[in-house]
Each structure stands twice: as C-alpha cells, then as structure tokens.
PDB file of C-alpha atoms and ligand atoms in Angstrom:
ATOM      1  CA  UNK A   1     -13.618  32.422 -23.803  1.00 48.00           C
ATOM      2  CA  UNK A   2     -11.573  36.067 -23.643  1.00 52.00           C
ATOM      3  CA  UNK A   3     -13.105  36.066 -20.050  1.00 71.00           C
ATOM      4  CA  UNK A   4     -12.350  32.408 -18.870  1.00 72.00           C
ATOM      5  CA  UNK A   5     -10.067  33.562 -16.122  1.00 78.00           C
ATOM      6  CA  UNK A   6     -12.590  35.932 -14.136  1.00 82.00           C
ATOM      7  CA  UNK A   7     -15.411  33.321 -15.160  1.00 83.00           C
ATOM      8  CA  UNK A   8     -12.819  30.934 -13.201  1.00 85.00           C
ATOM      9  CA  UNK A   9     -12.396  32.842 -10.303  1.00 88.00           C
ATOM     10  CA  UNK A  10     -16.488  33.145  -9.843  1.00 91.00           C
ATOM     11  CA  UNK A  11     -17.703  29.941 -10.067  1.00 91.00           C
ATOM     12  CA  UNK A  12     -15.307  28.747  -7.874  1.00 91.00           C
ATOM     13  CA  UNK A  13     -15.639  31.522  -4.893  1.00 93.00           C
ATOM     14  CA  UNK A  14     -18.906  30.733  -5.261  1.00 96.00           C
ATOM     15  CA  UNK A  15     -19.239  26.622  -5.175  1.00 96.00           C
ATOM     16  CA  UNK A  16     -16.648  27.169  -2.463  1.00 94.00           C
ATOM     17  CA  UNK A  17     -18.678  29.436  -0.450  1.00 95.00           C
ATOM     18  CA  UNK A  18     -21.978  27.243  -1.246  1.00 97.00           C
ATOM     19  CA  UNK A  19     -20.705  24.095  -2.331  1.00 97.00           C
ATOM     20  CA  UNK A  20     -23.341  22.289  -3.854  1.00 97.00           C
ATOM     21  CA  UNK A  21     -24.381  18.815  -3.351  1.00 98.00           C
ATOM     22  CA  UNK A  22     -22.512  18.520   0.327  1.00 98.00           C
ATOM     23  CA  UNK A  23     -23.025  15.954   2.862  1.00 98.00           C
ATOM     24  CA  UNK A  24     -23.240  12.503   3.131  1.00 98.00           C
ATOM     25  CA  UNK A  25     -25.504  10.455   0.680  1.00 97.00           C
ATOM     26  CA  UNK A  26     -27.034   8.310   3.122  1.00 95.00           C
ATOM     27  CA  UNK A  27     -28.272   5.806   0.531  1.00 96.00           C
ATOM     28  CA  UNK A  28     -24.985   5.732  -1.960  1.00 97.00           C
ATOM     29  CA  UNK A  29     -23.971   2.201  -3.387  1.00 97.00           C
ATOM     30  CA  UNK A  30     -20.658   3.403  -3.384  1.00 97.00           C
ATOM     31  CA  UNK A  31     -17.992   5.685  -1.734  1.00 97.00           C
ATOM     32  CA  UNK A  32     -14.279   6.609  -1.893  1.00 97.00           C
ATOM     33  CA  UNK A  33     -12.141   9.163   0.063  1.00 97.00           C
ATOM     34  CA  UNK A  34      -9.693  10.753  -1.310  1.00 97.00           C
ATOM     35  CA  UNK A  35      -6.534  12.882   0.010  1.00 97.00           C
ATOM     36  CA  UNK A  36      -3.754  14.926  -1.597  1.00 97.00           C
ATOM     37  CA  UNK A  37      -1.092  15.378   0.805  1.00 95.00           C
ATOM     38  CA  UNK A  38       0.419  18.300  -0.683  1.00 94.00           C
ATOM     39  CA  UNK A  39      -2.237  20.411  -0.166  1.00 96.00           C
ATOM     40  CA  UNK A  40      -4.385  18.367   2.573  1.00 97.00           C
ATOM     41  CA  UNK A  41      -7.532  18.533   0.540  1.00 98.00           C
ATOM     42  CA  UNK A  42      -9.503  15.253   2.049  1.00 98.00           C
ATOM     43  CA  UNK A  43     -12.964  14.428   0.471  1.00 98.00           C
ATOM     44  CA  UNK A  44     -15.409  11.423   0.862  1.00 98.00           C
ATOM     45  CA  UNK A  45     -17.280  11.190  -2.563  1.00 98.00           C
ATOM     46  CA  UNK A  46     -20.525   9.510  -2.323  1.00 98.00           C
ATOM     47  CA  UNK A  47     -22.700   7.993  -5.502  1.00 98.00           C
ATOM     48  CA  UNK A  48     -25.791   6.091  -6.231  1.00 98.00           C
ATOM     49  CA  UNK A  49     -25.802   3.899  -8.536  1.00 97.00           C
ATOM     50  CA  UNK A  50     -28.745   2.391 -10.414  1.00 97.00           C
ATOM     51  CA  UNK A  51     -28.928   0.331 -13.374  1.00 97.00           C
ATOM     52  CA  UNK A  52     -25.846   2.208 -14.814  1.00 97.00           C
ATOM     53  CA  UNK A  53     -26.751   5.285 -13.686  1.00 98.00           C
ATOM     54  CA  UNK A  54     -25.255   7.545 -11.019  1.00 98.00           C
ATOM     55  CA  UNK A  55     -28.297   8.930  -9.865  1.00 98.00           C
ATOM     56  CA  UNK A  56     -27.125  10.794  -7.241  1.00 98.00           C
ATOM     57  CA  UNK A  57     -23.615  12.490  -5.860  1.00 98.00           C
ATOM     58  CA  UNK A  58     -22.279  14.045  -2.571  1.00 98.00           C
ATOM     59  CA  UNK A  59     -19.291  14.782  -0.954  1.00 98.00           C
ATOM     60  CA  UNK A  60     -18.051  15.752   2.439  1.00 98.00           C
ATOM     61  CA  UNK A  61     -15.108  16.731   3.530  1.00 98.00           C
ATOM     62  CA  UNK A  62     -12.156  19.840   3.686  1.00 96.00           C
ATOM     63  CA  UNK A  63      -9.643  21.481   1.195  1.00 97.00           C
ATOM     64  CA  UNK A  64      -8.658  24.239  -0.662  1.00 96.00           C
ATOM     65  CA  UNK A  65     -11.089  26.291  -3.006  1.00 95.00           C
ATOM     66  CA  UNK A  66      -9.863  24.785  -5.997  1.00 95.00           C
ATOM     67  CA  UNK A  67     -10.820  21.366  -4.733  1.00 97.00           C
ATOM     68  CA  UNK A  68     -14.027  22.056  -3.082  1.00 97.00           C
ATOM     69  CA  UNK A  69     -15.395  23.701  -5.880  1.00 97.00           C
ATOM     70  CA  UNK A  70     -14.292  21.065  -8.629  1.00 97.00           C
ATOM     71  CA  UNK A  71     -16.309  18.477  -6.198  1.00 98.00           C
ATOM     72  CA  UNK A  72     -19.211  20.585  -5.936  1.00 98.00           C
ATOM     73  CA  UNK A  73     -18.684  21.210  -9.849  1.00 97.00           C
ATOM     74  CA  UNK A  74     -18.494  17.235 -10.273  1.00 98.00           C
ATOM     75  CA  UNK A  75     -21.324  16.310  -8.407  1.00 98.00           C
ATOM     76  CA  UNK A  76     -23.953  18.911 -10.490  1.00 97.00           C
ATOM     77  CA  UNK A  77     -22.501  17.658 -13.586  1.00 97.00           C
ATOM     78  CA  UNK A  78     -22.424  13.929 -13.387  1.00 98.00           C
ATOM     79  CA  UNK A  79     -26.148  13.493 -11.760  1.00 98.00           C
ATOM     80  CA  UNK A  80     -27.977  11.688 -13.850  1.00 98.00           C
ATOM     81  CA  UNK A  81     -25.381  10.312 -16.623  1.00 98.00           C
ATOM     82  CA  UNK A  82     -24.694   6.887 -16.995  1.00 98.00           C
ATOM     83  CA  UNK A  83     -21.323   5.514 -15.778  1.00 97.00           C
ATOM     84  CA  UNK A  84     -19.688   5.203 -18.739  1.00 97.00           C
ATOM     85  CA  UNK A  85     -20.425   8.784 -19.242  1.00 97.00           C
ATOM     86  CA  UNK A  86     -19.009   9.602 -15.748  1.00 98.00           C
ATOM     87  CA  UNK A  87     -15.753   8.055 -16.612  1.00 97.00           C
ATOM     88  CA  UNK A  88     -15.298   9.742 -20.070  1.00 97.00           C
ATOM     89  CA  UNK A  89     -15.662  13.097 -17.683  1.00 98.00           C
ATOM     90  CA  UNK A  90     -13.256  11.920 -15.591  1.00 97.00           C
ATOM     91  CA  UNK A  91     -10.839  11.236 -18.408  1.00 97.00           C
ATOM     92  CA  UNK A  92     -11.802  14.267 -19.640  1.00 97.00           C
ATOM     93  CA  UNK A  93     -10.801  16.153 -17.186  1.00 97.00           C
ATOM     94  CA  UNK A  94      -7.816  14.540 -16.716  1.00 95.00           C
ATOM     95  CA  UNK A  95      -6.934  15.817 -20.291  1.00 96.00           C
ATOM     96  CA  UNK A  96      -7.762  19.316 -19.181  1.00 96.00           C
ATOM     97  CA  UNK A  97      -5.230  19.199 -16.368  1.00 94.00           C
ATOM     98  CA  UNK A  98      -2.363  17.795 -18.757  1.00 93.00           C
ATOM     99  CA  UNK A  99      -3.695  19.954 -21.822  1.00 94.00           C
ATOM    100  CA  UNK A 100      -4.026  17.018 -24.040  1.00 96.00           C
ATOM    101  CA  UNK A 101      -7.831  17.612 -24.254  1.00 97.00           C
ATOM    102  CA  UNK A 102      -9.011  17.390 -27.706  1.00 97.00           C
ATOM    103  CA  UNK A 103     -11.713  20.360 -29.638  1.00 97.00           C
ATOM    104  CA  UNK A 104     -14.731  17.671 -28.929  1.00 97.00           C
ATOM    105  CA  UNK A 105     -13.623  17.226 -25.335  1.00 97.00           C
ATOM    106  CA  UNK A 106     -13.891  20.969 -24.635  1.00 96.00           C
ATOM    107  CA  UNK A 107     -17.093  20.646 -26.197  1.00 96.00           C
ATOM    108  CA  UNK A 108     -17.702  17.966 -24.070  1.00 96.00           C
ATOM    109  CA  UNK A 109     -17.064  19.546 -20.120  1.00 96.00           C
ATOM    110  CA  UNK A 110     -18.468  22.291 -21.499  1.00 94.00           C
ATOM    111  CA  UNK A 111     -18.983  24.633 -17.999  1.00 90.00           C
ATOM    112  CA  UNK A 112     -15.928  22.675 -16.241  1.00 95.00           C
ATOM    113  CA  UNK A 113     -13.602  24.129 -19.011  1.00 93.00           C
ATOM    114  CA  UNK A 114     -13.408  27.343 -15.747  1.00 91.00           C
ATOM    115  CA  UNK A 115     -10.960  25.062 -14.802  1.00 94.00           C
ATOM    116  CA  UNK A 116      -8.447  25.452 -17.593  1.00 91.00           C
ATOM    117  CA  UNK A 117      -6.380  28.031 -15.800  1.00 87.00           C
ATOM    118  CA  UNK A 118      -5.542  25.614 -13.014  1.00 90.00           C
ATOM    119  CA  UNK A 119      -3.844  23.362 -15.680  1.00 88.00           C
ATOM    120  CA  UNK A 120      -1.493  26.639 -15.884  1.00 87.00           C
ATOM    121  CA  UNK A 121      -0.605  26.012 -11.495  1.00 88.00           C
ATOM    122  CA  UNK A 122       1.179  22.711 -11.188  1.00 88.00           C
ATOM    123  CA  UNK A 123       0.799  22.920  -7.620  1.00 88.00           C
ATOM    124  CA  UNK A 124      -3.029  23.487  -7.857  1.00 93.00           C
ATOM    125  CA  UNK A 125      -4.004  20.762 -10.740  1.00 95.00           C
ATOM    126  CA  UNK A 126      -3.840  17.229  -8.030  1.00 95.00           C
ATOM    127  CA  UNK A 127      -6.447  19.493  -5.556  1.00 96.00           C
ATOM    128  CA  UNK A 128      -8.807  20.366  -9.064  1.00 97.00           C
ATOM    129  CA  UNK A 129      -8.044  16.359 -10.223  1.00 96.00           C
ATOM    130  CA  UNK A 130      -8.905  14.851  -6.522  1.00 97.00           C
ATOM    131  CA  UNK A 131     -12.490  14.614  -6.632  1.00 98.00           C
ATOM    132  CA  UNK A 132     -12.519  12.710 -10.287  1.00 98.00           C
ATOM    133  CA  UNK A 133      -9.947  10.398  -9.052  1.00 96.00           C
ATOM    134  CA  UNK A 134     -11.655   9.821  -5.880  1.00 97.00           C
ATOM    135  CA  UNK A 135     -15.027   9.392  -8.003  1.00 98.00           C
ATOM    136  CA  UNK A 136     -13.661   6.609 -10.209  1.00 97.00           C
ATOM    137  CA  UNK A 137     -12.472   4.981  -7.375  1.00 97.00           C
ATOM    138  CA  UNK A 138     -15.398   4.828  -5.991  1.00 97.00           C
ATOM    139  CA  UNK A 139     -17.272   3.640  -9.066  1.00 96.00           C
ATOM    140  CA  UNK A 140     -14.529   1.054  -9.476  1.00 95.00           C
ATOM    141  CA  UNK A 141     -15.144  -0.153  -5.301  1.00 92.00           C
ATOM    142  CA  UNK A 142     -11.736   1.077  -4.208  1.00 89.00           C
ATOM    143  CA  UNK A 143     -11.867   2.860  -1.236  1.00 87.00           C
ATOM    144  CA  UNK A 144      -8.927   4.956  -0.522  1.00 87.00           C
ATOM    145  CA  UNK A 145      -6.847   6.896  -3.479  1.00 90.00           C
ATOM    146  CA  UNK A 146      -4.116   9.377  -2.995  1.00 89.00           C
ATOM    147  CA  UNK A 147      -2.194  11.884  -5.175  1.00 87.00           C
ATOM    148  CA  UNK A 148       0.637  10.423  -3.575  1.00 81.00           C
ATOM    149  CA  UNK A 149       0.577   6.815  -3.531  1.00 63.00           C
ATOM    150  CA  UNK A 150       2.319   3.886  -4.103  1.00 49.00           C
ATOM    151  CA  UNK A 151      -0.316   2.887  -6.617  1.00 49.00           C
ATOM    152  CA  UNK A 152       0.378   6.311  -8.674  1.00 47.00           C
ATOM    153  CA  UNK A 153      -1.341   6.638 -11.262  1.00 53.00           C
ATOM    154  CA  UNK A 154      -1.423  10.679 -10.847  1.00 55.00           C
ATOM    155  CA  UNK A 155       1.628  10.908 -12.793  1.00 49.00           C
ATOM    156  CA  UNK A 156       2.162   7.786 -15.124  1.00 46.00           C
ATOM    157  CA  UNK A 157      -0.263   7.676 -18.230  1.00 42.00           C
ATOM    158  CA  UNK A 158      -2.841   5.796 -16.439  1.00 43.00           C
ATOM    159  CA  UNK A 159      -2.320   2.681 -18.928  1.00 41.00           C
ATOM    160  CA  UNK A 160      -5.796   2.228 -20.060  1.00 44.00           C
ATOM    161  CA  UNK A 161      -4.847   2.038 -23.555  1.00 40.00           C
ATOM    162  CA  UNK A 162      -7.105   4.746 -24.507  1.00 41.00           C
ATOM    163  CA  UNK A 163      -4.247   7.111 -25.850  1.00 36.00           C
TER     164      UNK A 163
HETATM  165 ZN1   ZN B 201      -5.933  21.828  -2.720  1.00 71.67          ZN
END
C-alpha cells in the first residue's frame, strides 16, 4: 500500500465531486442526522432495512471532503450486508481512526483502508467517523448524534465490552 496516500486523495476528490448514493431514500425504515460542530459537516443517513438486511443507503446533506466522501464510501460498501455486518464496519472503522485496527480488520474494510491517512489529522478523523456514527444511530432508532455531545461516546471507549 506504498501508494495509499495518492490512492487517498483520489477516491475521495472523486466521491466528493460525485458522491455516490445521494439523496433522500424515500422508502428507508430508518434515519439519523448527524453533525460535527468542529467542522460543520451535517448529514442525514438514510437505510432500509429488511429482514436484517440494509438493503439500501443514502445520505443528504453538507461537509467537508473528508466527510462526504466517507458517506458516499459507506453507503457503496454496506448495501446489501446484514446489520450485524454493518456494525462490525462501523467498529471497524472506528479502529482505523484510533489505529487499534487489527491485520483481519484491514482485511476486512478492505477499499475504506484510503482512509488511514486521516487517522494521521486529529482534526479531520470526527468528519471521516460522522457518517458511521450517524449510521449506527440510525440502525439503533436514535435520531440525532453529535461529535460533541453530552452523550460522548466520540472520545470514551464506547463501553461495549468488545475490547
Ligand atoms: Zn469535516
């Protein structure tokens, strides 16, 4: 992955310049929006869900590259898995960002490893994170998450036990 930076800076000019999968699902089970105040990136994720499948996935919204292109990342990848498998992504990722992502992880996100660099930006790693956070949210029937709230679980270990 000698090339992983300039791969990096590719894909996401390019989902950010045609984001993929953008709009509002008008027949999603469930939906979440999601805002990071630090950067203003402010996203509605949308998903279908059917018999433990997320069949389908938008989003709508505004940000930075680095977000817009990790929703429009998010959306191709997850169509199709079940929701267990959506959440193991979302961990996943979340083990990117904090570089505690293990050799069969990598394996894992596969393409969405582009986004190891950000891990390197502090600044940059809540706008790559918001659209998983906002996702899970969504598939757990909250509504509303921010990077920055009361209920933070952006910066404590998340406390699912799964460490
Ligand atoms: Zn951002």
């Amino acid at each position: 992955m000698a090339n992983l930076r300039e791969l990096y800076q590719e894909v996401i000019l390019d989902h950010n310049r045609k984001p993929r999968n953008f709009g509002v699902l008008e027949d999603a089970t469930c939906h979440a929006h999601g805002y990071n105040p630090l950067c203003g990136d402010d996203y509605t994720i949308y998903a279908r869900v059917e018999d433990g499948v997320v069949t389908a996935l938008s989003f709508e919204g505004e940000g930075c590259a680095v977000s817009k292109a990790a929703a429009s990342m998010m959306t191709q990848r997850l169509r199709g898995k079940t929701v267990e498998e959506a959440r193991r992504y979302v961990e996943e990722f979340r083990e990117l960002m904090l570089e505690e992502l293990d050799e069969a992880g990598e394996e894992h996100l596969g393409h969405l490893m582009v986004f190891r660099g950000v891990s390197q930006l502090p600044n940059r790693i809540k706008c790559a994170v918001l659209p998983w956070h906002t996702l899970r949210a969504a598939l757990e029937g909250d509504e509303q998450v921010s990077t920055e709230g009361h209920k933070d679980e952006w910066n404590d270990q998340e406390g699912d036990g799964d460490e």
